[in-house]
Amino acid sequence: LLLFDVDHFKETNDRFGHGIGDLLLEKLATTVTNLLPEEALLARIGGEEFCLLLPLATLAETEQWAKRLCQECNQQTLYTNNSVVTLSISTGAVWVAANREADADHLLRQADALMYQAKGRGRNTWQAASYQA
């Protein structure tokens, strides 16, 4: 499970308007959707926050996905009349072994905490861990 959101989204909306913020979210969704394997599930869970399930990914692949999402999103830009807006995300990734049960709420809370650790490290980055019950 990967949880990610747009860095400094409120500031982007305040500076450029909600129309540009909406376009940035569309660019994010398109960028991520174009990368995903068939078995993946992407959902917007609120505001500028998204959840990605990769049910077949190993721990190493989960970390690679988190890194790749940050890198691919950071290459995306929007051009306004007077400015260039660069997309940047922070990602928290939690991996659960196939033979383990995981509480969904706890899993999301752990991914959220990891996402905020990534933000604390400077944003446009990711933090991953194995699920801790």
XYZ file of N, CA, C and O in Angstrom:
532
model
N 0.848 -1.178 0.000
C 0.000 0.000 0.000
C 0.889 1.236 0.000
O 1.810 1.324 0.805
N 0.627 2.128 -0.902
C 1.335 3.400 -0.964
C 0.334 4.523 -0.772
O -0.724 4.535 -1.414
N 0.666 5.433 0.100
C -0.155 6.608 0.349
C 0.687 7.817 -0.047
O 1.839 7.934 0.377
N 0.130 8.689 -0.876
C 0.913 9.854 -1.304
C 0.012 11.051 -1.503
O -1.180 10.925 -1.740
N 0.625 12.225 -1.361
C -0.104 13.451 -1.646
C 0.815 14.484 -2.270
O 2.026 14.338 -2.287
N 0.177 15.514 -2.815
C 0.899 16.574 -3.506
C 1.539 17.492 -2.467
O 0.858 17.983 -1.562
N 2.819 17.719 -2.604
C 3.537 18.619 -1.701
C 3.096 20.062 -1.934
O 2.932 20.501 -3.076
N 2.877 20.777 -0.839
C 2.528 22.201 -0.868
C 1.288 22.496 -1.715
O 1.205 23.531 -2.377
N 0.318 21.591 -1.677
C -0.871 21.756 -2.518
C -1.679 22.997 -2.141
O -2.150 23.730 -3.014
N -1.859 23.249 -0.863
C -2.610 24.428 -0.433
C -1.951 25.704 -0.955
O -2.633 26.607 -1.455
N -0.633 25.766 -0.865
C 0.082 26.942 -1.353
C -0.087 27.106 -2.867
O -0.201 28.218 -3.366
N -0.120 25.972 -3.588
C -0.334 26.023 -5.035
C -1.717 26.593 -5.337
O -1.861 27.466 -6.193
N -2.735 26.104 -4.636
C -4.091 26.633 -4.827
C -4.171 28.110 -4.483
O -4.799 28.892 -5.200
N -3.537 28.487 -3.364
C -3.577 29.888 -2.946
C -2.874 30.796 -3.948
O -3.329 31.906 -4.214
N -1.786 30.344 -4.503
C -0.993 31.181 -5.404
C -1.550 31.222 -6.827
O -1.586 32.284 -7.457
N -1.976 30.057 -7.330
C -2.366 29.977 -8.740
C -3.862 29.797 -8.964
O -4.337 29.896 -10.091
N -4.606 29.489 -7.917
C -6.041 29.258 -8.032
C -6.387 27.776 -8.071
O -5.548 26.930 -8.393
N -7.642 27.501 -7.744
C -8.092 26.115 -7.660
C -8.130 25.422 -9.021
O -7.997 24.201 -9.095
N -8.303 26.172 -10.076
C -8.285 25.581 -11.421
C -6.937 24.937 -11.721
O -6.880 23.830 -12.268
N -5.856 25.618 -11.362
C -4.514 25.064 -11.561
C -4.309 23.870 -10.628
O -3.739 22.849 -11.011
N -4.815 23.980 -9.389
C -4.730 22.849 -8.466
C -5.433 21.624 -9.023
O -4.914 20.500 -8.942
N -6.611 21.823 -9.611
C -7.341 20.714 -10.224
C -6.567 20.109 -11.385
O -6.508 18.876 -11.535
N -5.964 20.959 -12.206
C -5.162 20.456 -13.327
C -3.952 19.663 -12.825
O -3.565 18.661 -13.429
N -3.362 20.100 -11.711
C -2.235 19.386 -11.135
C -2.666 17.998 -10.656
O -1.948 17.011 -10.868
N -3.847 17.911 -10.051
C -4.371 16.608 -9.621
C -4.649 15.699 -10.811
O -4.376 14.495 -10.759
N -5.179 16.265 -11.885
C -5.416 15.477 -13.102
C -4.102 14.963 -13.675
O -4.003 13.805 -14.092
N -3.075 15.818 -13.685
C -1.761 15.409 -14.194
C -1.179 14.293 -13.332
O -0.616 13.330 -13.838
N -1.352 14.405 -12.026
C -0.885 13.365 -11.107
C -1.586 12.047 -11.398
O -0.940 11.004 -11.548
N -2.910 12.074 -11.485
C -3.672 10.854 -11.723
C -3.302 10.210 -13.054
O -3.131 8.985 -13.135
N -3.139 11.012 -14.083
C -2.755 10.481 -15.394
C -1.357 9.881 -15.359
O -1.126 8.782 -15.873
N -0.422 10.582 -14.735
C 0.957 10.097 -14.644
C 1.011 8.760 -13.926
O 1.624 7.805 -14.408
N 0.358 8.679 -12.778
C 0.395 7.447 -11.986
C -0.333 6.320 -12.711
O 0.172 5.195 -12.809
N -1.507 6.602 -13.253
C -2.290 5.578 -13.949
C -1.510 4.968 -15.102
O -1.555 3.757 -15.325
N -0.773 5.784 -15.833
C -0.001 5.287 -16.976
C 1.157 4.387 -16.578
O 1.675 3.647 -17.410
N 1.559 4.419 -15.315
C 2.670 3.593 -14.847
C 2.235 2.230 -14.320
O 3.051 1.319 -14.231
N 0.983 2.100 -13.955
C 0.546 0.984 -13.134
C 0.388 -0.336 -13.869
O -0.075 -0.370 -15.007
N 0.712 -1.426 -13.157
C 0.405 -2.752 -13.703
C -1.105 -3.002 -13.614
O -1.833 -2.308 -12.885
N -1.576 -3.986 -14.344
C -3.006 -4.272 -14.439
C -3.667 -4.551 -13.091
O -4.810 -4.164 -12.852
N -2.950 -5.211 -12.178
C -3.547 -5.616 -10.901
C -3.600 -4.495 -9.863
O -4.188 -4.642 -8.797
N -3.027 -3.357 -10.171
C -2.977 -2.246 -9.213
C -4.333 -1.562 -9.099
O -5.156 -1.596 -10.018
N -4.542 -0.928 -7.956
C -5.761 -0.171 -7.711
C -5.361 1.196 -7.167
O -4.696 1.293 -6.140
N -5.779 2.253 -7.853
C -5.493 3.624 -7.450
C -6.795 4.289 -7.037
O -7.804 4.178 -7.731
N -6.772 4.981 -5.887
C -7.960 5.682 -5.421
C -7.570 7.033 -4.834
O -6.544 7.144 -4.157
N -8.374 8.027 -5.115
C -8.232 9.325 -4.454
C -9.014 9.210 -3.156
O -10.204 8.911 -3.165
N -8.338 9.451 -2.034
C -9.014 9.247 -0.756
C -9.348 10.551 -0.058
O -9.906 10.528 1.035
N -9.033 11.653 -0.670
C -9.415 12.939 -0.105
C -8.486 14.032 -0.563
O -7.278 13.846 -0.609
N -9.050 15.169 -0.936
C -8.230 16.314 -1.311
C -7.179 15.949 -2.333
O -7.491 15.528 -3.440
N -5.918 16.093 -1.927
C -4.793 15.778 -2.819
C -4.101 14.489 -2.403
O -2.961 14.234 -2.761
N -4.804 13.636 -1.669
C -4.220 12.398 -1.154
C -4.753 11.188 -1.921
O -5.949 11.076 -2.170
N -3.826 10.293 -2.267
C -4.151 9.107 -3.048
C -3.611 7.861 -2.362
O -2.615 7.918 -1.639
N -4.261 6.737 -2.649
C -3.837 5.450 -2.128
C -3.644 4.512 -3.318
O -4.476 4.477 -4.223
N -2.567 3.774 -3.296
C -2.267 2.833 -4.361
C -2.029 1.461 -3.750
O -1.194 1.317 -2.855
N -2.786 0.465 -4.219
C -2.592 -0.913 -3.792
C -1.893 -1.673 -4.897
O -2.327 -1.651 -6.050
N -0.814 -2.344 -4.536
C -0.059 -3.187 -5.462
C -0.013 -4.589 -4.854
O 0.949 -4.954 -4.179
N -1.053 -5.386 -5.077
C -1.195 -6.647 -4.353
C -0.129 -7.698 -4.653
O 0.067 -8.599 -3.843
N 0.568 -7.609 -5.747
C 1.563 -8.620 -6.102
C 2.998 -8.175 -5.838
O 3.934 -8.923 -6.102
N 3.189 -6.982 -5.313
C 4.534 -6.431 -5.148
C 5.266 -7.035 -3.943
O 4.672 -7.244 -2.892
N 6.548 -7.263 -4.123
C 7.419 -7.677 -3.024
C 7.831 -6.429 -2.248
O 7.538 -5.304 -2.664
N 8.545 -6.623 -1.133
C 9.043 -5.480 -0.372
C 9.937 -4.601 -1.245
O 9.768 -3.390 -1.303
N 10.861 -5.208 -1.962
C 11.771 -4.439 -2.822
C 10.995 -3.716 -3.923
O 11.281 -2.553 -4.231
N 10.003 -4.369 -4.498
C 9.200 -3.732 -5.552
C 8.365 -2.584 -4.998
O 8.193 -1.564 -5.667
N 7.873 -2.738 -3.776
C 7.109 -1.666 -3.135
C 7.988 -0.432 -2.979
O 7.570 0.685 -3.279
N 9.211 -0.621 -2.526
C 10.150 0.496 -2.391
C 10.472 1.102 -3.748
O 10.543 2.323 -3.893
N 10.646 0.259 -4.761
C 10.924 0.763 -6.109
C 9.753 1.583 -6.647
O 9.949 2.613 -7.291
N 8.516 1.128 -6.379
C 7.343 1.873 -6.817
C 7.277 3.230 -6.146
O 6.974 4.241 -6.787
N 7.540 3.261 -4.840
C 7.505 4.538 -4.114
C 8.515 5.512 -4.714
O 8.194 6.685 -4.971
N 9.703 5.044 -4.952
C 10.755 5.884 -5.542
C 10.366 6.331 -6.957
O 10.499 7.508 -7.308
N 9.860 5.396 -7.748
C 9.505 5.711 -9.137
C 8.375 6.738 -9.206
O 8.401 7.647 -10.040
N 7.374 6.591 -8.333
C 6.277 7.560 -8.334
C 6.782 8.971 -8.077
O 6.396 9.915 -8.765
N 7.652 9.110 -7.079
C 8.209 10.436 -6.781
C 8.984 10.976 -7.972
O 8.818 12.138 -8.356
N 9.810 10.143 -8.579
C 10.628 10.591 -9.708
C 9.776 10.964 -10.919
O 9.989 12.007 -11.537
N 8.814 10.117 -11.266
C 7.978 10.378 -12.440
C 7.106 11.611 -12.246
O 6.944 12.417 -13.163
N 6.535 11.755 -11.051
C 5.683 12.919 -10.796
C 6.499 14.199 -10.833
O 6.035 15.221 -11.337
N 7.724 14.165 -10.323
C 8.551 15.360 -10.288
C 8.965 15.826 -11.685
O 9.387 16.961 -11.854
N 8.812 14.988 -12.674
C 9.132 15.377 -14.048
C 7.951 16.069 -14.731
O 8.069 16.535 -15.865
N 6.815 16.142 -14.047
C 5.610 16.728 -14.623
C 5.507 18.205 -14.253
O 5.750 18.576 -13.113
N 5.140 19.015 -15.218
C 4.979 20.444 -14.976
C 3.689 20.947 -15.633
O 3.193 20.349 -16.586
N 3.195 22.029 -15.097
C 2.070 22.754 -15.676
C 2.548 24.158 -16.001
O 3.271 24.766 -15.217
N 2.130 24.653 -17.129
C 2.502 25.997 -17.527
C 1.284 26.906 -17.411
O 0.257 26.649 -18.015
N 1.411 27.950 -16.598
C 0.355 28.945 -16.476
C 0.762 30.140 -17.327
O 1.797 30.108 -17.986
N -0.011 31.195 -17.281
C 0.323 32.390 -18.064
C 1.686 32.962 -17.691
O 2.419 33.434 -18.553
N 2.015 32.940 -16.400
C 3.241 33.598 -15.951
C 4.213 32.687 -15.210
O 5.269 33.145 -14.815
N 3.863 31.428 -15.003
C 4.682 30.574 -14.154
C 4.692 29.135 -14.640
O 3.865 28.720 -15.446
N 5.627 28.389 -14.065
C 5.705 26.953 -14.261
C 5.472 26.312 -12.899
O 6.105 26.681 -11.915
N 4.524 25.371 -12.841
C 4.214 24.671 -11.600
C 4.721 23.241 -11.746
O 4.310 22.523 -12.657
N 5.627 22.858 -10.844
C 6.189 21.509 -10.871
C 5.447 20.632 -9.875
O 5.187 21.040 -8.752
N 5.132 19.425 -10.285
C 4.457 18.464 -9.423
C 5.480 17.774 -8.535
O 6.552 17.381 -8.998
N 5.159 17.639 -7.281
C 6.019 16.972 -6.313
C 5.119 16.226 -5.334
O 4.099 16.767 -4.896
N 5.481 14.979 -5.022
C 4.703 14.199 -4.063
C 5.608 13.629 -2.983
O 6.807 13.454 -3.186
N 5.003 13.336 -1.849
C 5.662 12.588 -0.783
C 4.866 11.305 -0.601
O 3.632 11.321 -0.663
N 5.586 10.206 -0.381
C 4.953 8.889 -0.370
C 5.342 8.098 0.864
O 6.516 8.054 1.232
N 4.357 7.450 1.467
C 4.580 6.472 2.525
C 4.158 5.122 1.999
O 3.045 4.965 1.491
N 5.050 4.135 2.084
C 4.776 2.807 1.530
C 4.893 1.750 2.613
O 5.886 1.714 3.346
N 3.866 0.902 2.712
C 3.858 -0.185 3.681
C 3.673 -1.489 2.929
O 2.763 -1.633 2.114
N 4.548 -2.430 3.219
C 4.477 -3.745 2.587
C 3.992 -4.772 3.608
O 4.431 -4.766 4.759
N 3.093 -5.642 3.167
C 2.563 -6.708 4.013
C 2.799 -8.034 3.300
O 2.450 -8.173 2.122
N 3.378 -8.995 4.003
C 3.596 -10.321 3.438
C 2.250 -10.950 3.082
O 1.247 -10.734 3.776
N 2.211 -11.727 2.014
C 0.972 -12.329 1.526
C 0.316 -13.241 2.561
O -0.899 -13.392 2.570
N 1.104 -13.814 3.445
C 0.543 -14.758 4.417
C 0.168 -14.091 5.744
O -0.168 -14.762 6.704
N 0.207 -12.763 5.802
C -0.144 -12.035 7.035
C -1.474 -11.333 6.879
O -1.814 -10.851 5.807
N -2.182 -11.233 7.980
C -3.382 -10.414 8.008
C -2.990 -9.016 8.441
O -2.072 -8.849 9.237
N -3.678 -8.029 7.893
C -3.381 -6.640 8.251
C -4.689 -5.894 8.444
O -5.612 -6.019 7.640
N -4.776 -5.131 9.499
C -5.915 -4.276 9.760
C -5.823 -3.068 8.827
O -4.822 -2.344 8.837
N -6.845 -2.844 8.018
C -6.807 -1.787 7.004
C -6.592 -0.405 7.609
O -5.798 0.389 7.090
N -7.288 -0.091 8.699
C -7.125 1.220 9.324
C -5.713 1.410 9.850
O -5.106 2.473 9.677
N -5.181 0.373 10.474
C -3.818 0.451 11.008
C -2.805 0.588 9.865
O -1.852 1.353 9.954
N -3.048 -0.129 8.796
C -2.173 -0.067 7.624
C -2.155 1.343 7.039
O -1.091 1.889 6.737
N -3.324 1.959 6.910
C -3.392 3.330 6.401
C -2.721 4.319 7.346
O -2.033 5.241 6.899
N -2.909 4.134 8.646
C -2.250 5.022 9.616
C -0.733 4.894 9.526
O -0.005 5.887 9.620
N -0.234 3.658 9.353
C 1.205 3.466 9.235
C 1.732 4.121 7.954
O 2.762 4.796 7.970
N 1.008 3.952 6.853
C 1.421 4.584 5.594
C 1.395 6.106 5.728
O 2.286 6.796 5.223
N 0.393 6.637 6.413
C 0.292 8.073 6.630
C 1.481 8.583 7.448
O 2.078 9.619 7.116
N 1.842 7.857 8.501
C 2.996 8.258 9.327
C 4.277 8.236 8.498
O 5.117 9.139 8.612
N 4.425 7.238 7.641
C 5.605 7.166 6.777
C 5.619 8.307 5.764
O 6.673 8.877 5.470
N 4.445 8.662 5.237
C 4.368 9.780 4.300
C 4.821 11.071 4.983
O 5.567 11.863 4.398
N 4.407 11.280 6.226
C 4.820 12.486 6.940
C 6.298 12.454 7.307
O 6.946 13.503 7.376
N 6.870 11.275 7.490
C 8.322 11.182 7.663
C 9.024 11.636 6.385
O 10.024 12.349 6.438
N 8.487 11.225 5.248
C 9.059 11.657 3.961
C 8.963 13.173 3.825
O 9.919 13.828 3.397
N 7.830 13.738 4.193
C 7.688 15.193 4.141
C 8.701 15.872 5.058
O 9.283 16.896 4.711
N 8.920 15.285 6.219
C 9.881 15.829 7.171
C 11.314 15.771 6.663
O 12.159 16.546 7.101
N 11.570 14.885 5.730
C 12.911 14.768 5.145
C 13.089 15.717 3.962
O 14.109 15.676 3.284
N 12.097 16.557 3.688
C 12.273 17.547 2.634
C 11.289 17.453 1.493
O 11.396 18.191 0.527
N 10.342 16.548 1.545
C 9.337 16.363 0.503
C 9.961 15.819 -0.779
O 11.160 15.668 -0.884
N 9.084 15.523 -1.752
C 9.509 14.921 -3.020
C 10.367 13.686 -2.769
O 11.377 13.471 -3.420
N 9.929 12.886 -1.800
C 10.669 11.669 -1.477
C 9.698 10.652 -0.910
O 8.493 10.878 -0.869
N 10.209 9.530 -0.477
C 9.380 8.441 0.005
C 10.020 7.797 1.235
O 11.219 7.944 1.476
N 9.179 7.111 1.989
C 9.633 6.353 3.161
C 8.855 5.037 3.132
O 7.639 5.045 2.965
N 9.546 3.916 3.270
C 8.905 2.614 3.211
C 9.270 1.777 4.423
O 10.327 1.961 5.029
N 8.365 0.847 4.752
C 8.606 -0.063 5.872
C 7.721 -1.292 5.701
O 6.716 -1.259 4.981
N 8.069 -2.350 6.401
C 7.200 -3.527 6.488
C 6.110 -3.242 7.508
O 6.316 -2.481 8.463
N 4.973 -3.848 7.315
C 3.819 -3.659 8.205
C 4.171 -4.117 9.623
O 4.727 -5.183 9.812
N 3.823 -3.278 10.571
C 4.000 -3.596 11.984
C 2.639 -3.641 12.648
O 1.976 -2.621 12.754
N 2.213 -4.824 13.063
C 0.887 -4.991 13.689
C 0.849 -4.327 15.047
O 1.818 -4.077 15.688
